Amino acid sequence: MGHLFTYLTAAFACLATSAAAEGPNRLSVLLGSHHLNAKQSFEQTNPGLFLDWVRPDGVTVSFGGYRNSFGKPSIAAMAGLKLFESERTRIDLFGGVAHYPGDGRKNRFAIGDLTPLVGLRAEHRGLFVLALPGDGQATDAIFGFGLSMDLPR
């Protein structure tokens, strides 16, 4: 598992370097979440801001911060791959990592305070929904939602 994390970190560093040179072209505003079949209490209001680099090759790189479901600030880095796109709709498969200070151990897949993120992002006309599998112990799935807008160039 340690080697996988090292490879993922290197891949994110490469994507981030190429994305940063171009500057972000989208802003995503996370508003909240829902934890399906939660076995404990989670905060469902999760405001956050993410800068997105949507690249012509179908890859999206995102970095941002948000209030996590434990009520604490977190940061996350993600990369997505376009699965489907039409004039007003896009669906991406994404993966990444989030830092949950002091709470990473609450997720059975975490490495220290770093929690892996894998899921689908669907966006339609500036509204987005994230769907992530849960760990099967605390929750079965997590759905996040928010707004997304293009940034001026």
One Martini backbone bead per residue (centre of mass of N, CA, C, O) as a GRO file, in nm:
protein
  153
    1MET     BB    1   0.055   0.064  -0.018
    2GLY     BB    2   0.300   0.261  -0.011
    3HIS     BB    3   0.367   0.251  -0.318
    4LEU     BB    4   0.101   0.355  -0.424
    5PHE     BB    5   0.117   0.630  -0.288
    6THR     BB    6   0.378   0.721  -0.429
    7TYR     BB    7   0.267   0.705  -0.721
    8LEU     BB    8   0.031   0.899  -0.683
    9THR     BB    9   0.197   1.144  -0.597
   10ALA     BB   10   0.362   1.164  -0.860
   11ALA     BB   11   0.123   1.201  -1.052
   12PHE     BB   12   0.015   1.462  -0.923
   13ALA     BB   13   0.269   1.631  -0.964
   14CYS     BB   14   0.262   1.624  -1.272
   15LEU     BB   15  -0.021   1.740  -1.314
   16ALA     BB   16   0.019   2.001  -1.149
   17THR     BB   17   0.245   2.127  -1.313
   18SER     BB   18   0.086   2.150  -1.584
   19ALA     BB   19  -0.161   2.304  -1.469
   20ALA     BB   20  -0.027   2.558  -1.336
   21ALA     BB   21   0.074   2.690  -1.605
   22GLU     BB   22  -0.237   2.760  -1.700
   23GLY     BB   23  -0.447   2.764  -1.502
   24PRO     BB   24  -0.749   2.797  -1.395
   25ASN     BB   25  -1.105   2.730  -1.539
   26ARG     BB   26  -1.244   2.643  -1.259
   27LEU     BB   27  -1.513   2.663  -1.014
   28SER     BB   28  -1.580   2.488  -0.708
   29VAL     BB   29  -1.875   2.454  -0.490
   30LEU     BB   30  -1.913   2.321  -0.193
   31LEU     BB   31  -2.204   2.238   0.015
   32GLY     BB   32  -2.256   1.911   0.048
   33SER     BB   33  -2.389   1.606   0.214
   34HIS     BB   34  -2.443   1.241   0.197
   35HIS     BB   35  -2.487   0.957   0.416
   36LEU     BB   36  -2.529   0.636   0.348
   37ASN     BB   37  -2.603   0.450   0.604
   38ALA     BB   38  -2.525   0.575   0.869
   39LYS     BB   39  -2.356   0.485   1.188
   40GLN     BB   40  -2.316   0.796   1.218
   41SER     BB   41  -2.248   1.125   1.275
   42PHE     BB   42  -2.273   1.376   1.019
   43GLU     BB   43  -2.182   1.638   0.843
   44GLN     BB   44  -2.372   1.804   0.569
   45THR     BB   45  -2.212   2.075   0.589
   46ASN     BB   46  -1.957   2.144   0.315
   47PRO     BB   47  -1.780   2.388   0.265
   48GLY     BB   48  -1.612   2.476  -0.056
   49LEU     BB   49  -1.302   2.516  -0.255
   50PHE     BB   50  -1.222   2.470  -0.611
   51LEU     BB   51  -0.964   2.423  -0.834
   52ASP     BB   52  -0.982   2.385  -1.193
   53TRP     BB   53  -0.829   2.174  -1.452
   54VAL     BB   54  -0.952   2.168  -1.771
   55ARG     BB   55  -0.856   1.956  -2.015
   56PRO     BB   56  -0.850   1.862  -2.350
   57ASP     BB   57  -0.773   1.544  -2.271
   58GLY     BB   58  -0.991   1.485  -2.012
   59VAL     BB   59  -0.839   1.615  -1.776
   60THR     BB   60  -0.878   1.672  -1.420
   61VAL     BB   61  -0.762   1.916  -1.186
   62SER     BB   62  -0.786   1.933  -0.818
   63PHE     BB   63  -0.796   2.200  -0.565
   64GLY     BB   64  -0.877   2.213  -0.203
   65GLY     BB   65  -1.121   2.328   0.040
   66TYR     BB   66  -1.293   2.201   0.343
   67ARG     BB   67  -1.559   2.089   0.528
   68ASN     BB   68  -1.587   1.822   0.696
   69SER     BB   69  -1.781   1.560   0.845
   70PHE     BB   70  -1.625   1.651   1.134
   71GLY     BB   71  -1.583   1.985   1.126
   72LYS     BB   72  -1.316   2.012   0.958
   73PRO     BB   73  -1.046   2.100   0.796
   74SER     BB   74  -0.971   2.038   0.444
   75ILE     BB   75  -0.771   1.882   0.194
   76ALA     BB   76  -0.754   1.839  -0.175
   77ALA     BB   77  -0.658   1.598  -0.436
   78MET     BB   78  -0.747   1.566  -0.790
   79ALA     BB   79  -0.826   1.329  -1.058
   80GLY     BB   80  -0.981   1.328  -1.382
   81LEU     BB   81  -1.181   1.126  -1.616
   82LYS     BB   82  -1.339   1.130  -1.899
   83LEU     BB   83  -1.645   0.952  -1.999
   84PHE     BB   84  -1.851   1.202  -2.053
   85GLU     BB   85  -1.980   1.432  -2.321
   86SER     BB   86  -2.167   1.724  -2.360
   87GLU     BB   87  -2.281   2.033  -2.379
   88ARG     BB   88  -2.400   2.007  -2.044
   89THR     BB   89  -2.242   1.729  -1.984
   90ARG     BB   90  -2.043   1.554  -1.725
   91ILE     BB   91  -1.832   1.256  -1.673
   92ASP     BB   92  -1.624   1.146  -1.400
   93LEU     BB   93  -1.338   0.983  -1.303
   94PHE     BB   94  -1.201   0.977  -0.967
   95GLY     BB   95  -0.894   1.066  -0.785
   96GLY     BB   96  -0.747   1.082  -0.445
   97VAL     BB   97  -0.672   1.312  -0.169
   98ALA     BB   98  -0.728   1.357   0.187
   99HIS     BB   99  -0.703   1.574   0.467
  100TYR     BB  100  -0.758   1.446   0.811
  101PRO     BB  101  -0.709   1.598   1.090
  102GLY     BB  102  -0.718   1.342   1.333
  103ASP     BB  103  -0.934   1.144   1.131
  104GLY     BB  104  -0.817   0.915   0.948
  105ARG     BB  105  -0.863   0.662   1.142
  106LYS     BB  106  -1.184   0.651   1.071
  107ASN     BB  107  -1.060   0.526   0.812
  108ARG     BB  108  -0.973   0.212   0.694
  109PHE     BB  109  -0.803   0.344   0.425
  110ALA     BB  110  -0.610   0.503   0.570
  111ILE     BB  111  -0.302   0.707   0.586
  112GLY     BB  112  -0.341   0.822   0.848
  113ASP     BB  113  -0.470   1.140   0.736
  114LEU     BB  114  -0.502   0.991   0.458
  115THR     BB  115  -0.764   0.988   0.217
  116PRO     BB  116  -0.910   0.819  -0.015
  117LEU     BB  117  -1.038   0.903  -0.348
  118VAL     BB  118  -1.332   0.760  -0.513
  119GLY     BB  119  -1.524   0.838  -0.820
  120LEU     BB  120  -1.804   1.030  -0.925
  121ARG     BB  121  -1.865   1.302  -1.163
  122ALA     BB  122  -2.152   1.510  -1.209
  123GLU     BB  123  -2.237   1.752  -1.470
  124HIS     BB  124  -2.506   2.012  -1.489
  125ARG     BB  125  -2.532   2.331  -1.545
  126GLY     BB  126  -2.341   2.386  -1.270
  127LEU     BB  127  -2.407   2.109  -1.145
  128PHE     BB  128  -2.293   1.884  -0.882
  129VAL     BB  129  -2.201   1.530  -0.832
  130LEU     BB  130  -2.086   1.309  -0.584
  131ALA     BB  131  -1.963   0.960  -0.587
  132LEU     BB  132  -1.883   0.755  -0.300
  133PRO     BB  133  -1.757   0.507  -0.147
  134GLY     BB  134  -1.765   0.350   0.131
  135ASP     BB  135  -1.636   0.148   0.405
  136GLY     BB  136  -1.894  -0.023   0.542
  137GLN     BB  137  -1.908   0.106   0.843
  138ALA     BB  138  -1.998   0.417   0.848
  139THR     BB  139  -2.063   0.394   0.527
  140ASP     BB  140  -2.176   0.325   0.198
  141ALA     BB  141  -2.205   0.636   0.102
  142ILE     BB  142  -2.109   0.941  -0.079
  143PHE     BB  143  -2.266   1.263  -0.125
  144GLY     BB  144  -2.195   1.538  -0.326
  145PHE     BB  145  -2.254   1.904  -0.361
  146GLY     BB  146  -2.277   2.171  -0.623
  147LEU     BB  147  -2.096   2.432  -0.783
  148SER     BB  148  -2.011   2.540  -1.126
  149MET     BB  149  -1.756   2.755  -1.287
  150ASP     BB  150  -1.628   2.951  -1.508
  151LEU     BB  151  -1.335   3.112  -1.577
  152PRO     BB  152  -1.182   3.371  -1.671
  153ARG     BB  153  -0.934   3.448  -1.944
   0.00000   0.00000   0.00000
